[in-house]
PDB file of C-alpha atoms and ligand atoms in Angstrom:
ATOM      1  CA  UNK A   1    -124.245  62.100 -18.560  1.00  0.00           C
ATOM      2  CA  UNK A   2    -126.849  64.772 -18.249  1.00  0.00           C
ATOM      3  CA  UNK A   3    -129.780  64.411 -21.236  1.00  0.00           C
ATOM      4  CA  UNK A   4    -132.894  65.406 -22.270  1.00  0.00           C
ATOM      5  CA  UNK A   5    -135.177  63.821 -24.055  1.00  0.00           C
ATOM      6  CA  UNK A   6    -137.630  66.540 -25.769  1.00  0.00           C
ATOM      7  CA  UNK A   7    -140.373  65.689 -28.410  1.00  0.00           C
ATOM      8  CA  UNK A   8    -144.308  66.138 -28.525  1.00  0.00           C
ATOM      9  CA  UNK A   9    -146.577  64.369 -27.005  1.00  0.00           C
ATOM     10  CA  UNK A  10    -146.386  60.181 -28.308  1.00  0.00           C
ATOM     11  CA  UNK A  11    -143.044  61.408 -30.010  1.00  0.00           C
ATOM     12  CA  UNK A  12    -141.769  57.960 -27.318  1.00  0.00           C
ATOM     13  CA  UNK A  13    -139.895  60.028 -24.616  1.00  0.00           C
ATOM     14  CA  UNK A  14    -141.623  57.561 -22.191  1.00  0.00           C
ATOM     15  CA  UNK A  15    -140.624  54.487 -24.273  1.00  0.00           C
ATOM     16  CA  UNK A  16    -137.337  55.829 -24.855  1.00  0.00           C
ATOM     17  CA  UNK A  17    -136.219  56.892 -21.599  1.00  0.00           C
ATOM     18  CA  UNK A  18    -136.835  53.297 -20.001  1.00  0.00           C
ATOM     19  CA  UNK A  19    -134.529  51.841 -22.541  1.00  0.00           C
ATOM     20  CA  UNK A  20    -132.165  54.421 -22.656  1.00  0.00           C
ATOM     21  CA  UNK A  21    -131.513  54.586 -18.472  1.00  0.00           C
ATOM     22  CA  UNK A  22    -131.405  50.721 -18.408  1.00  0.00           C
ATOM     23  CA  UNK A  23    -129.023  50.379 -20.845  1.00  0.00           C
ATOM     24  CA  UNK A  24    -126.629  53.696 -19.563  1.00  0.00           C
ATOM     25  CA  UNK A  25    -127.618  52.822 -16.089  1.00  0.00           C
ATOM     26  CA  UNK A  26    -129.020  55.912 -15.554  1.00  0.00           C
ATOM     27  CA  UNK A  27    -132.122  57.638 -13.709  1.00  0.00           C
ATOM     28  CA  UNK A  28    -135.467  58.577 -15.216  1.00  0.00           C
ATOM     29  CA  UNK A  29    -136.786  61.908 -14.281  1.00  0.00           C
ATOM     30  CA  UNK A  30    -140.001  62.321 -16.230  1.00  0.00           C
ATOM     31  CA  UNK A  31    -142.256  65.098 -14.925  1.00  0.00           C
ATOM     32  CA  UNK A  32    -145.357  63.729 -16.009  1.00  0.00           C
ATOM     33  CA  UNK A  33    -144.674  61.192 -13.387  1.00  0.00           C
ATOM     34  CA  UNK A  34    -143.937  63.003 -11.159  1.00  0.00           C
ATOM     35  CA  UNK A  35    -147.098  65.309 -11.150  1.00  0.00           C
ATOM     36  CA  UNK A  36    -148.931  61.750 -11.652  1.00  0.00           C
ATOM     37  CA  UNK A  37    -147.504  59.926  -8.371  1.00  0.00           C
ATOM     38  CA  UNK A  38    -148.433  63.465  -6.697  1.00  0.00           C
ATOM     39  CA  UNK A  39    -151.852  63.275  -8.407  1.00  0.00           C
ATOM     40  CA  UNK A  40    -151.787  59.333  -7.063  1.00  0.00           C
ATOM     41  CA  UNK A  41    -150.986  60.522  -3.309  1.00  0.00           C
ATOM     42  CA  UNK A  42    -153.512  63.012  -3.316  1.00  0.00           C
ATOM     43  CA  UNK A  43    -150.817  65.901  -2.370  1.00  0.00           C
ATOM     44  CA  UNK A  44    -151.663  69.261  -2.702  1.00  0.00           C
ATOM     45  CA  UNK A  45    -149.364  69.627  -5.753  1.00  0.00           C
ATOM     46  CA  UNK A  46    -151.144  66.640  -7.332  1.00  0.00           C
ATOM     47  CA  UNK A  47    -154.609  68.039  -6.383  1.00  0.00           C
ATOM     48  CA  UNK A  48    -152.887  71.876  -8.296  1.00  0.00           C
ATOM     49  CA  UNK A  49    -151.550  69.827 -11.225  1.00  0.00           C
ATOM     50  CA  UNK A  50    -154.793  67.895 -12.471  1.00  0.00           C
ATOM     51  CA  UNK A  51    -156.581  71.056 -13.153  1.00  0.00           C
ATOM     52  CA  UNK A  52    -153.904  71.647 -15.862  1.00  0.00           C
ATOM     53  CA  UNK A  53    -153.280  68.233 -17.150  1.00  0.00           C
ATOM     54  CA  UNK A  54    -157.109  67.548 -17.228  1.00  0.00           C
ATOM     55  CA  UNK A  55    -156.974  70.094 -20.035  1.00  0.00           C
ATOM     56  CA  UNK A  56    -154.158  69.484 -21.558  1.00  0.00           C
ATOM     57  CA  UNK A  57    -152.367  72.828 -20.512  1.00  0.00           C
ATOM     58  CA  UNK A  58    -148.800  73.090 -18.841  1.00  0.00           C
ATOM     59  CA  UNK A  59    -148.982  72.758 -14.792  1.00  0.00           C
ATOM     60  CA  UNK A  60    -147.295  76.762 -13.935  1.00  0.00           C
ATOM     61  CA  UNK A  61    -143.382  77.051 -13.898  1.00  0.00           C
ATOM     62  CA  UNK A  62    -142.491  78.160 -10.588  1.00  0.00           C
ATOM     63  CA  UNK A  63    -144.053  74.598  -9.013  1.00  0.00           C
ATOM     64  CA  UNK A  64    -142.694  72.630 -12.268  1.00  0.00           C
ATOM     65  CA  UNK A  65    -139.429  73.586 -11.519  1.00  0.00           C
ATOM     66  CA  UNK A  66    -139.384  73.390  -8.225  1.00  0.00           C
ATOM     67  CA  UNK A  67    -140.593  69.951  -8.181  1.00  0.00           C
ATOM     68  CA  UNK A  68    -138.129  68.744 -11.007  1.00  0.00           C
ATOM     69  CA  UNK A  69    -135.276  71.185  -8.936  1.00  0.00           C
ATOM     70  CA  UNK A  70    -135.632  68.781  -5.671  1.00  0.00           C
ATOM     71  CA  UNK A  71    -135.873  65.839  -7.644  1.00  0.00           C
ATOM     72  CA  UNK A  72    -132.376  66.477  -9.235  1.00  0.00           C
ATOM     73  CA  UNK A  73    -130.750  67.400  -6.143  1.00  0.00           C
ATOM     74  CA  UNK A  74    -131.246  63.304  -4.711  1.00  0.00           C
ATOM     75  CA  UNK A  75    -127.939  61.676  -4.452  1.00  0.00           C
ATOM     76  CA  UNK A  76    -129.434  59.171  -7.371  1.00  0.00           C
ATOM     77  CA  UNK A  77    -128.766  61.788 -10.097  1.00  0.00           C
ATOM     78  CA  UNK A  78    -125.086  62.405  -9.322  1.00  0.00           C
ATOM     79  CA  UNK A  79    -124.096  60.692 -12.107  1.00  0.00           C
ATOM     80  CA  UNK A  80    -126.618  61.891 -14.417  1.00  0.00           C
ATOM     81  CA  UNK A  81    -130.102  61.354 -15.228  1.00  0.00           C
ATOM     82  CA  UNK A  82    -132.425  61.242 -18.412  1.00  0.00           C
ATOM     83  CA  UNK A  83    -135.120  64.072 -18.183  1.00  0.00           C
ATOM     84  CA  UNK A  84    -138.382  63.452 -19.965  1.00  0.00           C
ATOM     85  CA  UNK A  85    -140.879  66.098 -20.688  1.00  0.00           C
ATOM     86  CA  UNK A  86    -138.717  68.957 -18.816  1.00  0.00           C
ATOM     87  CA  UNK A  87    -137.981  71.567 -19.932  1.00  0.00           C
ATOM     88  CA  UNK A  88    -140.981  72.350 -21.566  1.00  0.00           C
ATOM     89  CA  UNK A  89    -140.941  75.913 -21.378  1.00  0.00           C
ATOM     90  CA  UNK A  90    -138.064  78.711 -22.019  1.00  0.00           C
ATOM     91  CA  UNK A  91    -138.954  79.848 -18.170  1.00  0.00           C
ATOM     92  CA  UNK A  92    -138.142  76.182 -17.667  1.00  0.00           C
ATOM     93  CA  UNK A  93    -135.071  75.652 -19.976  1.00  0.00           C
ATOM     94  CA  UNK A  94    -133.589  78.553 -18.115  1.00  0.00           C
ATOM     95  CA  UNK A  95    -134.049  77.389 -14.943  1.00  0.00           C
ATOM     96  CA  UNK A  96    -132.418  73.942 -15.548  1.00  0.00           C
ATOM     97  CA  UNK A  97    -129.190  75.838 -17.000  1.00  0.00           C
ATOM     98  CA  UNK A  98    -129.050  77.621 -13.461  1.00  0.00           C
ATOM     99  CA  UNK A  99    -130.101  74.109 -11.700  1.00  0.00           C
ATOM    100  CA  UNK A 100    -127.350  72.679 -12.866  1.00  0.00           C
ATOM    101  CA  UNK A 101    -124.998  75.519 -12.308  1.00  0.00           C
ATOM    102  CA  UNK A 102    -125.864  75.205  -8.630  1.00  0.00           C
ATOM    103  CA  UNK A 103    -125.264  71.293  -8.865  1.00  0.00           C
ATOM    104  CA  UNK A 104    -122.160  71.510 -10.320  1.00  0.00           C
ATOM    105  CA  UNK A 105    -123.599  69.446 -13.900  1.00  0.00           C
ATOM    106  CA  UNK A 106    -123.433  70.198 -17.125  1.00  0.00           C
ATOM    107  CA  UNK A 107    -125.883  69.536 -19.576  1.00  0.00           C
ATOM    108  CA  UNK A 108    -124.488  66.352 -22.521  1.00  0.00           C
ATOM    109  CA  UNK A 109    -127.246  66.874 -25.204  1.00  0.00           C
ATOM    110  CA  UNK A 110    -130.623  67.561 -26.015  1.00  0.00           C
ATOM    111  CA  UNK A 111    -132.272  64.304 -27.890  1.00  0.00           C
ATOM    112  CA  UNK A 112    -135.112  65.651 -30.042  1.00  0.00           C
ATOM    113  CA  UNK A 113    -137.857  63.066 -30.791  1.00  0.00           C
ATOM    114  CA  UNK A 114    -139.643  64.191 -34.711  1.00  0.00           C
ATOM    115  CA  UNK A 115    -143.093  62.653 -34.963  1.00  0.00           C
ATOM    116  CA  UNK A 116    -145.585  64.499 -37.552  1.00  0.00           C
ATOM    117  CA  UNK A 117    -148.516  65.729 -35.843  1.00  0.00           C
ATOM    118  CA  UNK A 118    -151.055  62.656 -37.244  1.00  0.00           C
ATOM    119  CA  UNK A 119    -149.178  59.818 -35.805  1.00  0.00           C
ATOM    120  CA  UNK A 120    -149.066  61.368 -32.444  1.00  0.00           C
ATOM    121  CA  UNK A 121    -152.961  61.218 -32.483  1.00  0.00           C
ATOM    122  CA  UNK A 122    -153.185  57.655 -33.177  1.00  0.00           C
ATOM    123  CA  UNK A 123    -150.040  56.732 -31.000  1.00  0.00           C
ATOM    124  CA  UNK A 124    -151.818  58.356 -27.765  1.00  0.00           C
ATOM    125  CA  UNK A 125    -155.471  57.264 -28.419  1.00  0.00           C
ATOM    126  CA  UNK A 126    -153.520  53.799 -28.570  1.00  0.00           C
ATOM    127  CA  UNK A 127    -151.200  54.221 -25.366  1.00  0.00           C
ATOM    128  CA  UNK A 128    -151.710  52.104 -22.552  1.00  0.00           C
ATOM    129  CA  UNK A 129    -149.204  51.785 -19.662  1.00  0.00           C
ATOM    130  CA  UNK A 130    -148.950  49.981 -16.711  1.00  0.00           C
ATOM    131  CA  UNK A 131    -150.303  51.764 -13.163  1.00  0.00           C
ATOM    132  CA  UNK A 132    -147.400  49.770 -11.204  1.00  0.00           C
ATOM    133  CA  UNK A 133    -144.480  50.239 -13.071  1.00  0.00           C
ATOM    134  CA  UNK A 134    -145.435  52.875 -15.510  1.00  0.00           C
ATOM    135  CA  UNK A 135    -144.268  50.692 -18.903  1.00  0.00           C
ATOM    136  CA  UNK A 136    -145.717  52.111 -21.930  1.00  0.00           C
ATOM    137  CA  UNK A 137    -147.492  49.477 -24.569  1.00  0.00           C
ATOM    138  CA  UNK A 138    -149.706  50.479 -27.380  1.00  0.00           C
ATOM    139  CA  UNK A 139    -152.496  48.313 -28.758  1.00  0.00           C
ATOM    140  CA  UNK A 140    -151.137  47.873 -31.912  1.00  0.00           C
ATOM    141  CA  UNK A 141    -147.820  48.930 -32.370  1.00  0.00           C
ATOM    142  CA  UNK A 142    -146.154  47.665 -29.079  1.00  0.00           C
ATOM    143  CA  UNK A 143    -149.017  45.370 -27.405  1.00  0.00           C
ATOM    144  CA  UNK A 144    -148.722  43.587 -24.568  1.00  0.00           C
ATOM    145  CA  UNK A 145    -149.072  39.746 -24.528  1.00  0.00           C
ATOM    146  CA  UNK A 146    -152.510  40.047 -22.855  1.00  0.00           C
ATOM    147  CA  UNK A 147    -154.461  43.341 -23.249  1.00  0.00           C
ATOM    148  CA  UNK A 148    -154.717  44.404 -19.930  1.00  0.00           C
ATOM    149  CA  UNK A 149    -151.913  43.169 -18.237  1.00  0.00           C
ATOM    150  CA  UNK A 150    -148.328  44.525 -18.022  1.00  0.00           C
ATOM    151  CA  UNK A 151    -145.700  41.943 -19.610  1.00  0.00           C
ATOM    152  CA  UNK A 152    -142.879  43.099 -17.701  1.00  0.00           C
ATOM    153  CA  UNK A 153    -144.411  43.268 -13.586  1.00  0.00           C
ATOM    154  CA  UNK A 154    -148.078  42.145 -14.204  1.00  0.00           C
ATOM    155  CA  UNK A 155    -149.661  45.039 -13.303  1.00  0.00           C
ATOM    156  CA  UNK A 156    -152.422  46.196 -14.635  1.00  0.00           C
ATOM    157  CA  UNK A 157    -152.825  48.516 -17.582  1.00  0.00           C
ATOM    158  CA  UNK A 158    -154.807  51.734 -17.783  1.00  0.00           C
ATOM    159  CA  UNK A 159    -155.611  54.708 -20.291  1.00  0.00           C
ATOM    160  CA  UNK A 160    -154.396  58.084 -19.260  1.00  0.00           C
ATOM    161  CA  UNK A 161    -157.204  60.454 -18.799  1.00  0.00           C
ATOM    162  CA  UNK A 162    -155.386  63.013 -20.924  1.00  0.00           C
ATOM    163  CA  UNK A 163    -155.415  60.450 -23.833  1.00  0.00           C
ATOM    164  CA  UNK A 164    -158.438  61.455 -25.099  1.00  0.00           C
ATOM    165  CA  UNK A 165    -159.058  62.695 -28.820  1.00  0.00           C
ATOM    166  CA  UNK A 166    -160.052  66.613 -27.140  1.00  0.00           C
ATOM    167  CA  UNK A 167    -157.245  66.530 -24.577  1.00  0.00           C
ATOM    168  CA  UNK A 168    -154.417  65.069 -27.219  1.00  0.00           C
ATOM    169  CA  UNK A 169    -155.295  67.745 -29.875  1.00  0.00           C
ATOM    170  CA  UNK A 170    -154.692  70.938 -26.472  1.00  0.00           C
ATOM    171  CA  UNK A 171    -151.661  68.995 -25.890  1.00  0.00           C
ATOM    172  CA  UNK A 172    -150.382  69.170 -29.237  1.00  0.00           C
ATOM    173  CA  UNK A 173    -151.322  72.307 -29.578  1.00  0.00           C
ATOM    174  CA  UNK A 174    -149.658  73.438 -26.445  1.00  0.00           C
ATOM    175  CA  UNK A 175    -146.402  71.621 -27.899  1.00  0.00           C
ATOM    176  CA  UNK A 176    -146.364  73.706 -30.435  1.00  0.00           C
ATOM    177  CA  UNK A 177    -146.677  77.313 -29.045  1.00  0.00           C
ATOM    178  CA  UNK A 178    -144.750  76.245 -25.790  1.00  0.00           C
ATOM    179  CA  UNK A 179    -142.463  73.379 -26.012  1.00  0.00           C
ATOM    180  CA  UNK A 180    -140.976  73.879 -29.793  1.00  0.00           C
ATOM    181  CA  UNK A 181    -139.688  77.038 -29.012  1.00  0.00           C
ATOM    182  CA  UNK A 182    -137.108  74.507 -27.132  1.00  0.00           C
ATOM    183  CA  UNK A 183    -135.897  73.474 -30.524  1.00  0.00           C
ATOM    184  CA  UNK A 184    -133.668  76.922 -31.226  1.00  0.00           C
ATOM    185  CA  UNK A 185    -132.871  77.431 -28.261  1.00  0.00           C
ATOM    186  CA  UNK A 186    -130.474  73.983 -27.878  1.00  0.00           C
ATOM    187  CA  UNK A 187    -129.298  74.597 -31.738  1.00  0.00           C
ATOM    188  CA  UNK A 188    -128.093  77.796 -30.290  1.00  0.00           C
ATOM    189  CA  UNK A 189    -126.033  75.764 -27.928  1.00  0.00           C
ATOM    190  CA  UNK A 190    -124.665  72.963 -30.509  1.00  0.00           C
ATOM    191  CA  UNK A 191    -126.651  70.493 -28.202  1.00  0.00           C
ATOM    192  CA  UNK A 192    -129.623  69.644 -30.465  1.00  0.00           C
ATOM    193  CA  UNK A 193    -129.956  66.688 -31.954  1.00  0.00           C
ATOM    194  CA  UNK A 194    -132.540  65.903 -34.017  1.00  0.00           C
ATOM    195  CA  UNK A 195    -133.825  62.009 -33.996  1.00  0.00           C
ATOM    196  CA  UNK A 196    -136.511  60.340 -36.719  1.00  0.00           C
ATOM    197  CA  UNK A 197    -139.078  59.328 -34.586  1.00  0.00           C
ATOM    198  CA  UNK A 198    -141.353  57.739 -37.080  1.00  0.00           C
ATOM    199  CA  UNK A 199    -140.037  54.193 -37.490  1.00  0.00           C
ATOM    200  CA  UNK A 200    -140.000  51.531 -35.250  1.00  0.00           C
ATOM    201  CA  UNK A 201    -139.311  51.456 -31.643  1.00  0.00           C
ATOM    202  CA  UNK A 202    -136.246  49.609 -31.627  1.00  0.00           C
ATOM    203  CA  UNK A 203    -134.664  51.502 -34.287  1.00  0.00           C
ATOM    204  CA  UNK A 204    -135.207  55.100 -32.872  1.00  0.00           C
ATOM    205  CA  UNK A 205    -133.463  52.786 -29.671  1.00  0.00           C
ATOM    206  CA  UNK A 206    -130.406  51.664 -31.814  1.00  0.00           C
ATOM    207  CA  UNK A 207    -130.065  55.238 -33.316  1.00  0.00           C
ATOM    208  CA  UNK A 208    -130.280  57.264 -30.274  1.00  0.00           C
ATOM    209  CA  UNK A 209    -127.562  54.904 -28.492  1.00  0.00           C
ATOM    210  CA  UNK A 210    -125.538  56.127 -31.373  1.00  0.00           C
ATOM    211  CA  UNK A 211    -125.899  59.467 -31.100  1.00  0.00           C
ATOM    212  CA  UNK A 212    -125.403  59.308 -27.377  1.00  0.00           C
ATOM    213  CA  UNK A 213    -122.108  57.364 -28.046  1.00  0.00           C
ATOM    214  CA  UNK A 214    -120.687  60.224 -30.457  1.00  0.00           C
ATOM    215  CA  UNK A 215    -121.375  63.033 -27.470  1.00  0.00           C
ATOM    216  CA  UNK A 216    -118.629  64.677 -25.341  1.00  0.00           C
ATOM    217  CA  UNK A 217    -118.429  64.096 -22.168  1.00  0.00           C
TER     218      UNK A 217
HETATM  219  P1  LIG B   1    -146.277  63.897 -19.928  1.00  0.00           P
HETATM  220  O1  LIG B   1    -146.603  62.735 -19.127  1.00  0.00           O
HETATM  221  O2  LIG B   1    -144.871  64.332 -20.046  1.00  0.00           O
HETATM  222  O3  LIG B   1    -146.944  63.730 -21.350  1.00  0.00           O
HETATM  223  P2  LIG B   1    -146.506  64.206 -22.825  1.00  0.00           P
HETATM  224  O4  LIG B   1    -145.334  65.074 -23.015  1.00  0.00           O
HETATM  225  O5  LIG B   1    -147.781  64.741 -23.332  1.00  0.00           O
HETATM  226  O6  LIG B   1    -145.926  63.000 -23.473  1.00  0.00           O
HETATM  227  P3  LIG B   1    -146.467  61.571 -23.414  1.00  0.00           P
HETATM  228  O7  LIG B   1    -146.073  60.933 -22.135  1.00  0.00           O
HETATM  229  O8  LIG B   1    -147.923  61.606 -23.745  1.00  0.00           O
HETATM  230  O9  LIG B   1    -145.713  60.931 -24.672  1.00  0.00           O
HETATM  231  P4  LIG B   1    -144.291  60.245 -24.780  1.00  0.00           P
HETATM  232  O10 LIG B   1    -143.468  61.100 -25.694  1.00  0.00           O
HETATM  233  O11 LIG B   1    -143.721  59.907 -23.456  1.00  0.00           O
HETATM  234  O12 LIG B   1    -144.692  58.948 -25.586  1.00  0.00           O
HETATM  235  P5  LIG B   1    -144.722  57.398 -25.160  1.00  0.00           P
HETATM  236  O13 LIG B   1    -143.329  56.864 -25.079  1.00  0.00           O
HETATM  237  O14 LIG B   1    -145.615  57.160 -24.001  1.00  0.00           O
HETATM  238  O15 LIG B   1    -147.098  65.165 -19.371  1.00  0.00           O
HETATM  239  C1  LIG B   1    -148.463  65.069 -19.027  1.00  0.00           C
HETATM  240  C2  LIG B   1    -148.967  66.407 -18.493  1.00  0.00           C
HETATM  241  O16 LIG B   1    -148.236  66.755 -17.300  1.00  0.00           O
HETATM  242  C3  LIG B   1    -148.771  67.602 -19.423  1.00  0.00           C
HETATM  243  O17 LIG B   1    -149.813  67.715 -20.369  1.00  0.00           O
HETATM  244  C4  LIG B   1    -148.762  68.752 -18.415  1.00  0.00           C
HETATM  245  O18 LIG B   1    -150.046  69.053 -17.981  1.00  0.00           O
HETATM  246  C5  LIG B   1    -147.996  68.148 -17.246  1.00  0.00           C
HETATM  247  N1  LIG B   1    -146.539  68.361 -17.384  1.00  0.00           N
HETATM  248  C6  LIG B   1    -145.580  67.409 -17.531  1.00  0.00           C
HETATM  249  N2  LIG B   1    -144.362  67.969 -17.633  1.00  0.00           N
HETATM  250  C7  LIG B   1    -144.552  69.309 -17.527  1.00  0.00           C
HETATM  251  C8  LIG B   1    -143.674  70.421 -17.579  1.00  0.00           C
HETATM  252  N3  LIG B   1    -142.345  70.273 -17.750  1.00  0.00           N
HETATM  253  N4  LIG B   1    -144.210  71.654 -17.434  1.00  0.00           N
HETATM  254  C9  LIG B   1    -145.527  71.834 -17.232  1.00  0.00           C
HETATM  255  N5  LIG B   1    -146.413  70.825 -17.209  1.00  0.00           N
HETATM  256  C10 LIG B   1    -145.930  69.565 -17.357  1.00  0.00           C
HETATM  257  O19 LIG B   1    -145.383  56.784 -26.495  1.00  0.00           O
HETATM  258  C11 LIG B   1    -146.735  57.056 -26.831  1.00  0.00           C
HETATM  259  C12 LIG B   1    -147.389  55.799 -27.444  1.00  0.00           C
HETATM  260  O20 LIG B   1    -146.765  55.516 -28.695  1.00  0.00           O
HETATM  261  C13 LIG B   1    -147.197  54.517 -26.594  1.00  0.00           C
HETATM  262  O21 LIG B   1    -148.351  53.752 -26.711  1.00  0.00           O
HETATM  263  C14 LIG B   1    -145.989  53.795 -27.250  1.00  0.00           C
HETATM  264  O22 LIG B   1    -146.081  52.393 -27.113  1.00  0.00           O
HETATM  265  C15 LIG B   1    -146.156  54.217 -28.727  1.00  0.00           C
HETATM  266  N6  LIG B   1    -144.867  54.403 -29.415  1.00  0.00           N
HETATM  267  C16 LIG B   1    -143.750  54.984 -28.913  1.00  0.00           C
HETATM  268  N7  LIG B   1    -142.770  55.010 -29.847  1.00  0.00           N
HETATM  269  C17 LIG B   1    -143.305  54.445 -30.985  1.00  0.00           C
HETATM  270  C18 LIG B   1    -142.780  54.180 -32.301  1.00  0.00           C
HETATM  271  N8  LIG B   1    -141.522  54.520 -32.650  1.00  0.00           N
HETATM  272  N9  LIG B   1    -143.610  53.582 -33.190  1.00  0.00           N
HETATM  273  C19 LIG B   1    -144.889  53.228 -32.838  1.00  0.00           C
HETATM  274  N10 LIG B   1    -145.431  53.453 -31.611  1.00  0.00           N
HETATM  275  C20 LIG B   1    -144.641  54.061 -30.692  1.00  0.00           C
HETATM  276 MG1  LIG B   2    -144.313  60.211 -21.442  1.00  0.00          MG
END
């Protein structure tokens, strides 16, 4: 089972995904990760990427795809995988369908996350997630039992630099001129499916599952 998780920024890919690959056993391949754990090890695609995500812009194609590209090719996604925050682009969404062309896959569905514009702002000045294992908690609407320690491994909790009120409103913005563009181009392929992403947590959960269960295989 091949799916993507697309939404703006806060929409709960993050949140989401976690839930979603424990329960269908499944991978996470989140690209904002990815460039983070780069950005963590100091490599020279981390050291490229922060220069972009500083600002809140998109890190260029060719090394986003790359990067996500060598990531799907590990034997770990041979049964499928849950992407998070790629595609982002149409360059990008392009380059997946010949990805997976190459890797003998086929794309299941597209899961897209609706969050008005407002809530994203107070979801991401809110966020805070764990440095160790990456768990997402929010101060008031998913807080952890102590404020700056992770419930789940005890590690501690940090804000992202990109959550702050400048950076979240380029994001947004970027989301919009970049990323939403995304939206016609799965409904061209009957694999959009649209999700309400503005109720609580566990219900976006229970009705993604469902959705999920109703695709082909
Ligand atoms: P990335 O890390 O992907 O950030 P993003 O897309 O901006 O999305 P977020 O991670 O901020 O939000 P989310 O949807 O995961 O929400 P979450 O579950 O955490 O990318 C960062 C940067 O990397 C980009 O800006 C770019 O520079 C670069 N990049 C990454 N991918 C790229 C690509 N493909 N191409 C080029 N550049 C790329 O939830 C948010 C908060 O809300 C949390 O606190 C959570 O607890 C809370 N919450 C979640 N769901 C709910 C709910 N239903 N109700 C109440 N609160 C909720
Ligand atoms: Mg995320």
């Amino acid at each position: 089972m091949y799916l993507i998780l697309l939404g703006p920024p806060g929409s709960g890919k993050g949140t989401q995904a976690e839930r979603l690959c424990k329960e269908l056993n499944l991978p996470h391949v989140a690209s904002g990760d990815l460039f983070r754990d780069h950005l963590k090890r100091e490599t020279e695609l981390g050291v490229l990427a922060q220069n972009y995500m500083d600002k809140g812009h998109l890190v260029p194609d060719d090394v986003t795809i790359g990067m996500v590209k060598e990531r799907l090719s590990r034997s770990d996604c041979r049964g499928g995988t849950i992407l998070d925050g790629f595609p982002r682009t149409l360059a990008q969404a392009e380059a997946l369908d010949s990805i997976f062309q190459e890797l003998g896959q086929q794309l299941t569905g597209v899961l897209f996350i609706a969050v008005p514009d407002d809530v994203l702002i107070e979801r991401l000045s809110g966020r805070r997630i764990c440095r160790n294992c990456q768990t997402s908690f929010h101060i008031l609407f998913s807080p952890p039992r102590e404020l700056q320690t992770c419930d789940l491994c005890g590690g501690e909790l940090y804000q992202r630099d990109d959550d702050q009120p400048d950076t979240i409103r380029a994001r947004i913005k970027v989301y919009h001129k970049q990323t939403a563009p995304l939206i016609k181009y799965y409904q061209a392929t009957d694999l959009l499916h649209e999700v309400d992403g503005n109720i609580d947590i566990d219900r976006v959960t229970d009705t993604l599952i469902t959705v999920i269960g109703s695709l082909g295989p």
